[in-house]
Short mmCIF file of C-alpha atoms in Angstrom, two decimals:
data_model
loop_
_atom_site.label_atom_id
_atom_site.label_comp_id
_atom_site.label_asym_id
_atom_site.label_seq_id
_atom_site.Cartn_x
_atom_site.Cartn_y
_atom_site.Cartn_z
CA MET A 1 91.39 107.99 135.43
CA THR A 2 89.27 110.93 134.45
CA THR A 3 90.36 114.59 134.76
CA VAL A 4 87.85 116.75 136.20
CA LEU A 5 88.04 120.61 135.92
CA CYS A 6 84.93 122.85 135.83
CA MET A 7 85.08 125.51 133.09
CA ALA A 8 82.64 127.30 130.96
CA ILE A 9 81.98 125.57 127.65
CA THR A 10 79.45 127.67 125.73
CA GLY A 11 77.74 128.35 122.53
CA SER A 12 77.26 132.00 123.22
CA THR A 13 79.67 134.68 122.49
CA PRO A 14 80.29 138.34 123.38
CA PRO A 15 78.54 141.02 121.11
CA GLY A 16 80.46 141.57 117.85
CA ARG A 17 82.03 138.06 117.86
CA LYS A 18 81.08 135.08 115.61
CA HIS A 19 78.91 132.37 117.35
CA VAL A 20 80.92 129.21 117.78
CA LEU A 21 79.04 126.05 118.30
CA ALA A 22 80.74 123.02 119.92
CA MET A 23 81.72 120.99 116.71
CA THR A 24 83.19 117.80 115.64
CA SER A 25 85.28 117.45 112.48
CA ILE A 26 85.65 113.97 110.93
CA ARG A 27 87.81 113.05 108.20
CA TYR A 28 86.69 110.02 105.76
CA ASP A 29 88.62 107.75 103.42
CA ASP A 30 87.44 109.72 100.34
CA ALA A 31 89.23 112.80 101.67
CA SER A 32 86.12 114.51 102.66
CA VAL A 33 85.62 116.25 106.02
CA ARG A 34 82.17 116.33 107.70
CA GLU A 35 81.34 118.86 110.30
CA VAL A 36 78.88 117.48 113.12
CA PRO A 37 77.66 119.40 116.09
CA VAL A 38 78.87 117.67 119.30
CA ARG A 39 75.09 117.62 120.65
CA ASP A 40 74.22 115.52 117.25
CA LEU A 41 77.23 113.24 117.17
CA ARG A 42 76.63 109.48 116.94
CA LEU A 43 78.93 106.60 116.66
CA ALA A 44 77.60 105.84 113.20
CA ASP A 45 79.31 109.07 112.18
CA PHE A 46 82.73 107.41 112.38
CA THR A 47 81.86 104.70 109.90
CA TRP A 48 84.51 104.89 107.02
CA SER A 49 86.35 107.56 109.04
CA MET A 50 90.18 108.15 108.98
CA PRO A 51 92.59 109.40 111.67
CA TRP A 52 92.37 113.13 111.75
CA ARG A 53 96.18 113.52 111.65
CA SER A 54 98.53 111.85 109.05
CA PHE A 55 102.11 111.10 110.07
CA ARG A 56 105.18 109.11 109.13
CA SER A 57 108.02 107.72 111.01
CA VAL A 58 111.27 109.68 110.24
CA GLN A 59 114.81 109.12 111.43
CA GLY A 60 115.67 111.21 114.55
CA GLN A 61 112.02 111.83 115.65
CA THR A 62 111.52 111.94 119.35
CA HIS A 63 108.20 110.07 119.50
CA TYR A 64 107.54 106.36 118.72
CA SER A 65 104.69 106.05 116.09
CA GLY A 66 103.37 103.20 114.03
CA ARG A 67 100.64 100.96 112.91
CA TYR A 68 99.18 98.24 115.11
CA ALA A 69 97.48 95.27 113.55
CA SER A 70 94.28 95.04 115.56
CA ALA A 71 92.19 92.01 116.08
CA THR A 72 89.23 94.06 116.90
CA THR A 73 89.26 96.20 113.82
CA ALA A 74 90.57 93.45 111.52
CA GLY A 75 93.10 96.15 110.14
CA PRO A 76 95.77 98.70 111.13
CA VAL A 77 95.42 101.24 113.94
CA VAL A 78 97.70 104.10 114.23
CA TYR A 79 99.56 105.17 117.53
CA GLU A 80 101.94 108.14 118.08
CA SER A 81 103.67 106.85 121.33
CA ARG A 82 104.62 103.74 123.23
CA LEU A 83 102.18 104.63 125.69
CA GLU A 84 99.41 104.93 123.17
CA LEU A 85 100.40 101.54 121.88
CA ALA A 86 100.08 100.05 125.49
CA ARG A 87 96.42 101.45 125.69
CA LEU A 88 95.67 100.17 122.26
CA LEU A 89 96.87 96.68 123.19
CA LEU A 90 94.67 96.67 126.29
CA ALA A 91 91.71 97.84 124.16
CA ASP A 92 92.36 95.11 121.48
CA MET A 93 92.29 92.47 124.16
CA ASP A 94 89.23 93.73 126.03
CA PRO A 95 86.20 91.73 125.00
CA ALA A 96 83.96 94.77 126.14
CA VAL A 97 85.57 96.79 123.08
CA ARG A 98 83.88 96.23 119.73
CA GLY A 99 85.56 99.15 117.77
CA ILE A 100 88.68 101.30 117.92
CA TYR A 101 89.26 104.50 116.16
CA ALA A 102 92.48 106.34 116.51
CA GLN A 103 92.67 110.18 116.40
CA PRO A 104 88.80 109.99 115.47
CA CYS A 105 88.10 113.69 115.13
CA ARG A 106 88.80 117.23 115.91
CA LEU A 107 86.83 118.97 118.59
CA THR A 108 86.22 122.80 118.50
CA ALA A 109 84.64 124.73 121.20
CA ARG A 110 84.48 128.10 122.92
CA VAL A 111 86.22 127.64 126.24
CA GLY A 112 86.65 130.49 128.76
CA GLY A 113 86.00 133.08 126.02
CA ARG A 114 88.30 131.65 123.36
CA VAL A 115 88.07 128.92 120.65
CA ARG A 116 89.94 125.77 121.47
CA GLN A 117 90.57 122.73 119.43
CA HIS A 118 91.57 119.00 120.54
CA VAL A 119 92.10 115.80 118.85
CA PRO A 120 91.55 112.79 121.20
CA ASP A 121 93.81 109.84 120.96
CA PHE A 122 91.24 107.04 120.74
CA LEU A 123 87.46 106.53 120.58
CA LEU A 124 86.32 103.10 121.67
CA ALA A 125 83.02 101.46 120.86
CA MET A 126 81.91 99.39 123.70
CA ALA A 127 79.73 96.28 123.74
CA SER A 128 77.37 97.85 126.15
CA GLY A 129 76.39 100.30 123.46
CA THR A 130 78.25 103.34 124.97
CA VAL A 131 81.33 105.19 123.53
CA ARG A 132 84.43 106.03 125.35
CA VAL A 133 86.86 108.85 124.31
CA VAL A 134 90.41 108.20 125.54
CA ASN A 135 93.22 110.59 125.89
CA VAL A 136 96.81 108.97 126.74
CA LYS A 137 99.28 111.18 128.65
CA PRO A 138 102.26 110.27 130.91
CA ALA A 139 101.49 110.43 134.68
CA ASP A 140 104.32 112.94 135.25
CA ARG A 141 102.92 115.32 132.65
CA LEU A 142 99.50 115.46 134.64
CA ALA A 143 101.27 117.58 137.25
CA ASP A 144 101.23 120.48 134.70
CA PRO A 145 98.20 122.47 135.24
CA LYS A 146 98.19 123.48 131.44
CA ILE A 147 98.09 119.86 130.54
CA VAL A 148 95.29 119.23 133.01
CA GLU A 149 93.37 122.17 131.61
CA ALA A 150 93.85 121.01 128.00
CA LEU A 151 92.50 117.52 128.87
CA ALA A 152 89.60 118.62 131.08
CA TRP A 153 87.38 120.70 128.65
CA PRO A 154 87.15 117.87 126.01
CA GLY A 155 86.13 115.57 128.97
CA GLU A 156 83.36 117.90 129.95
CA LEU A 157 82.22 118.15 126.55
CA ILE A 158 82.25 114.45 126.08
CA GLU A 159 80.59 113.49 129.19
CA ARG A 160 77.90 116.18 128.82
CA HIS A 161 77.09 114.45 125.54
CA GLY A 162 76.50 111.17 127.43
CA TRP A 163 79.67 109.36 126.41
CA GLU A 164 82.48 108.17 128.68
CA TYR A 165 85.87 110.00 128.93
CA GLU A 166 89.11 108.59 130.14
CA VAL A 167 92.66 109.99 130.69
CA TRP A 168 95.02 106.98 130.84
CA SER A 169 98.56 107.09 132.13
CA GLY A 170 99.61 103.55 132.14
CA VAL A 171 99.17 100.15 133.72
CA ASP A 172 101.11 97.66 135.85
CA ARG A 173 104.28 96.65 134.03
CA THR A 174 103.57 92.90 134.52
CA VAL A 175 100.08 93.15 133.15
CA LEU A 176 101.28 95.05 130.08
CA GLU A 177 104.01 92.45 129.43
CA ASN A 178 101.47 89.55 129.67
CA VAL A 179 99.17 91.34 127.29
CA ARG A 180 101.95 92.02 124.85
CA PHE A 181 102.92 88.21 125.07
CA LEU A 182 99.28 87.07 124.55
CA ALA A 183 98.87 89.42 121.62
CA ALA A 184 100.94 87.15 119.57
CA TYR A 185 97.87 84.91 119.58
CA ARG A 186 95.25 87.54 118.45
CA ARG A 187 95.20 86.62 114.75
CA PRO A 188 92.71 83.79 113.83
CA ASP A 189 95.45 82.02 111.67
CA VAL A 190 97.89 81.60 114.30
CA VAL A 191 96.02 78.65 115.92
CA PRO A 192 93.36 76.59 114.02
CA ALA A 193 89.82 77.28 115.26
CA ALA A 194 89.37 73.40 115.72
CA VAL A 195 92.38 73.20 118.08
CA ILE A 196 91.04 76.24 120.07
CA GLU A 197 87.72 74.66 120.32
CA ARG A 198 89.12 71.33 121.57
CA ALA A 199 91.14 73.22 124.20
CA TRP A 200 88.01 75.07 125.32
CA ARG A 201 86.14 71.69 125.99
CA SER A 202 89.16 70.39 127.78
CA VAL A 203 90.12 73.29 130.22
CA GLN A 204 88.12 73.25 133.42
CA ASP A 205 87.23 76.24 135.58
CA GLY A 206 90.03 76.63 138.09
CA ASP A 207 92.77 74.67 136.26
CA ARG A 208 96.21 75.70 136.61
CA LEU A 209 97.85 76.47 133.27
CA ALA A 210 100.28 73.47 133.69
CA GLU A 211 97.58 70.88 134.38
CA ALA A 212 95.30 72.15 131.65
CA GLU A 213 98.32 71.83 129.17
CA ARG A 214 99.13 68.36 130.42
CA ARG A 215 95.57 67.16 130.05
CA LEU A 216 95.22 68.80 126.61
CA ALA A 217 98.65 67.28 125.51
CA ALA A 218 97.62 63.72 125.94
CA GLY A 219 101.03 62.30 126.05
CA ARG A 220 102.66 65.03 123.74
CA PRO A 221 105.07 67.51 125.13
CA ASP A 222 103.00 69.85 127.41
CA HIS A 223 104.33 73.03 125.62
CA GLU A 224 102.74 71.92 122.38
CA ALA A 225 99.25 72.39 123.94
CA ARG A 226 99.88 75.99 125.14
CA PRO A 227 99.20 77.96 122.03
CA PRO A 228 95.41 77.43 121.99
CA VAL A 229 95.13 78.05 125.75
CA LEU A 230 96.88 81.33 125.22
CA ALA A 231 94.49 82.12 122.31
CA LEU A 232 91.52 81.55 124.61
CA LEU A 233 93.16 83.90 127.18
CA TRP A 234 93.61 86.64 124.49
CA SER A 235 90.06 86.33 123.35
CA GLY A 236 88.65 86.57 126.92
CA ARG A 237 87.08 83.14 126.91
CA LEU A 238 89.50 82.20 129.52
CA THR A 239 90.78 84.72 132.21
CA THR A 240 93.59 84.86 134.72
CA ASP A 241 95.31 87.08 137.06
CA LEU A 242 97.56 89.04 134.57
CA SER A 243 99.44 90.85 137.48
CA ARG A 244 101.37 87.77 137.98
CA PRO A 245 104.13 86.65 135.56
CA LEU A 246 103.49 83.89 133.15
CA SER A 247 103.90 80.47 134.66
CA GLY A 248 102.27 77.16 135.05
CA ASP A 249 100.66 78.26 138.20
CA TRP A 250 98.15 80.70 136.41
CA VAL A 251 94.84 79.77 137.46
CA LEU A 252 92.32 79.76 134.53
CA ARG A 253 88.83 80.74 134.80
CA ARG A 254 86.04 80.06 132.15
CA SER A 255 84.11 83.11 131.17
CA ALA A 256 80.38 82.97 131.59
#
């Protein structure tokens, strides 16, 4: 979902006021901050970057924050709500996503005659070579015109730069539960690589999960053959309809 709202984002200012260029502020792991005009922004600018905001969990806080061990980044990615964690899980499982940056920067621009600032939730580096900036917001809050306006001007700025912009509000509950379950198989040390490759050679396009397990088990209990198949589903080498609850009837498709 992309929020669209036309508004003036300019680099010009009324007489007597300081000129404000649309800028990106990026924080790095050496504690330095680099200012980059949005028009000059490149994905490489985020190498060795850190989340713009720092936070810690404290007793009694109203939001749910933490660090997620991402397979895509081979390291922790921060999130500030359960909804952000859900979007993070989907990005981590998506083979089209090659990089994930949480709270990647602070955007500053003059919008409607005043200076505005915004910190996006995620920046995704896509395998296609493009970049997608993601803001996560509950669907019920998108009924608030102030929220819509606050999310719209960063989108206009990002899309004008030639990158993608997404406002994400959730996904089907069954899909999310399945992705959460499959995430247990995201780390390479959970199932040995040789076992995964043996499963890959065994599973045929159109197999149901139960028959693929039975063939792979070769006389052992069928459930013992399930982990490598689930690891293949997490990696995207196998796909299935995740809108259906996990069962032996899942139809498996081999990716091209």
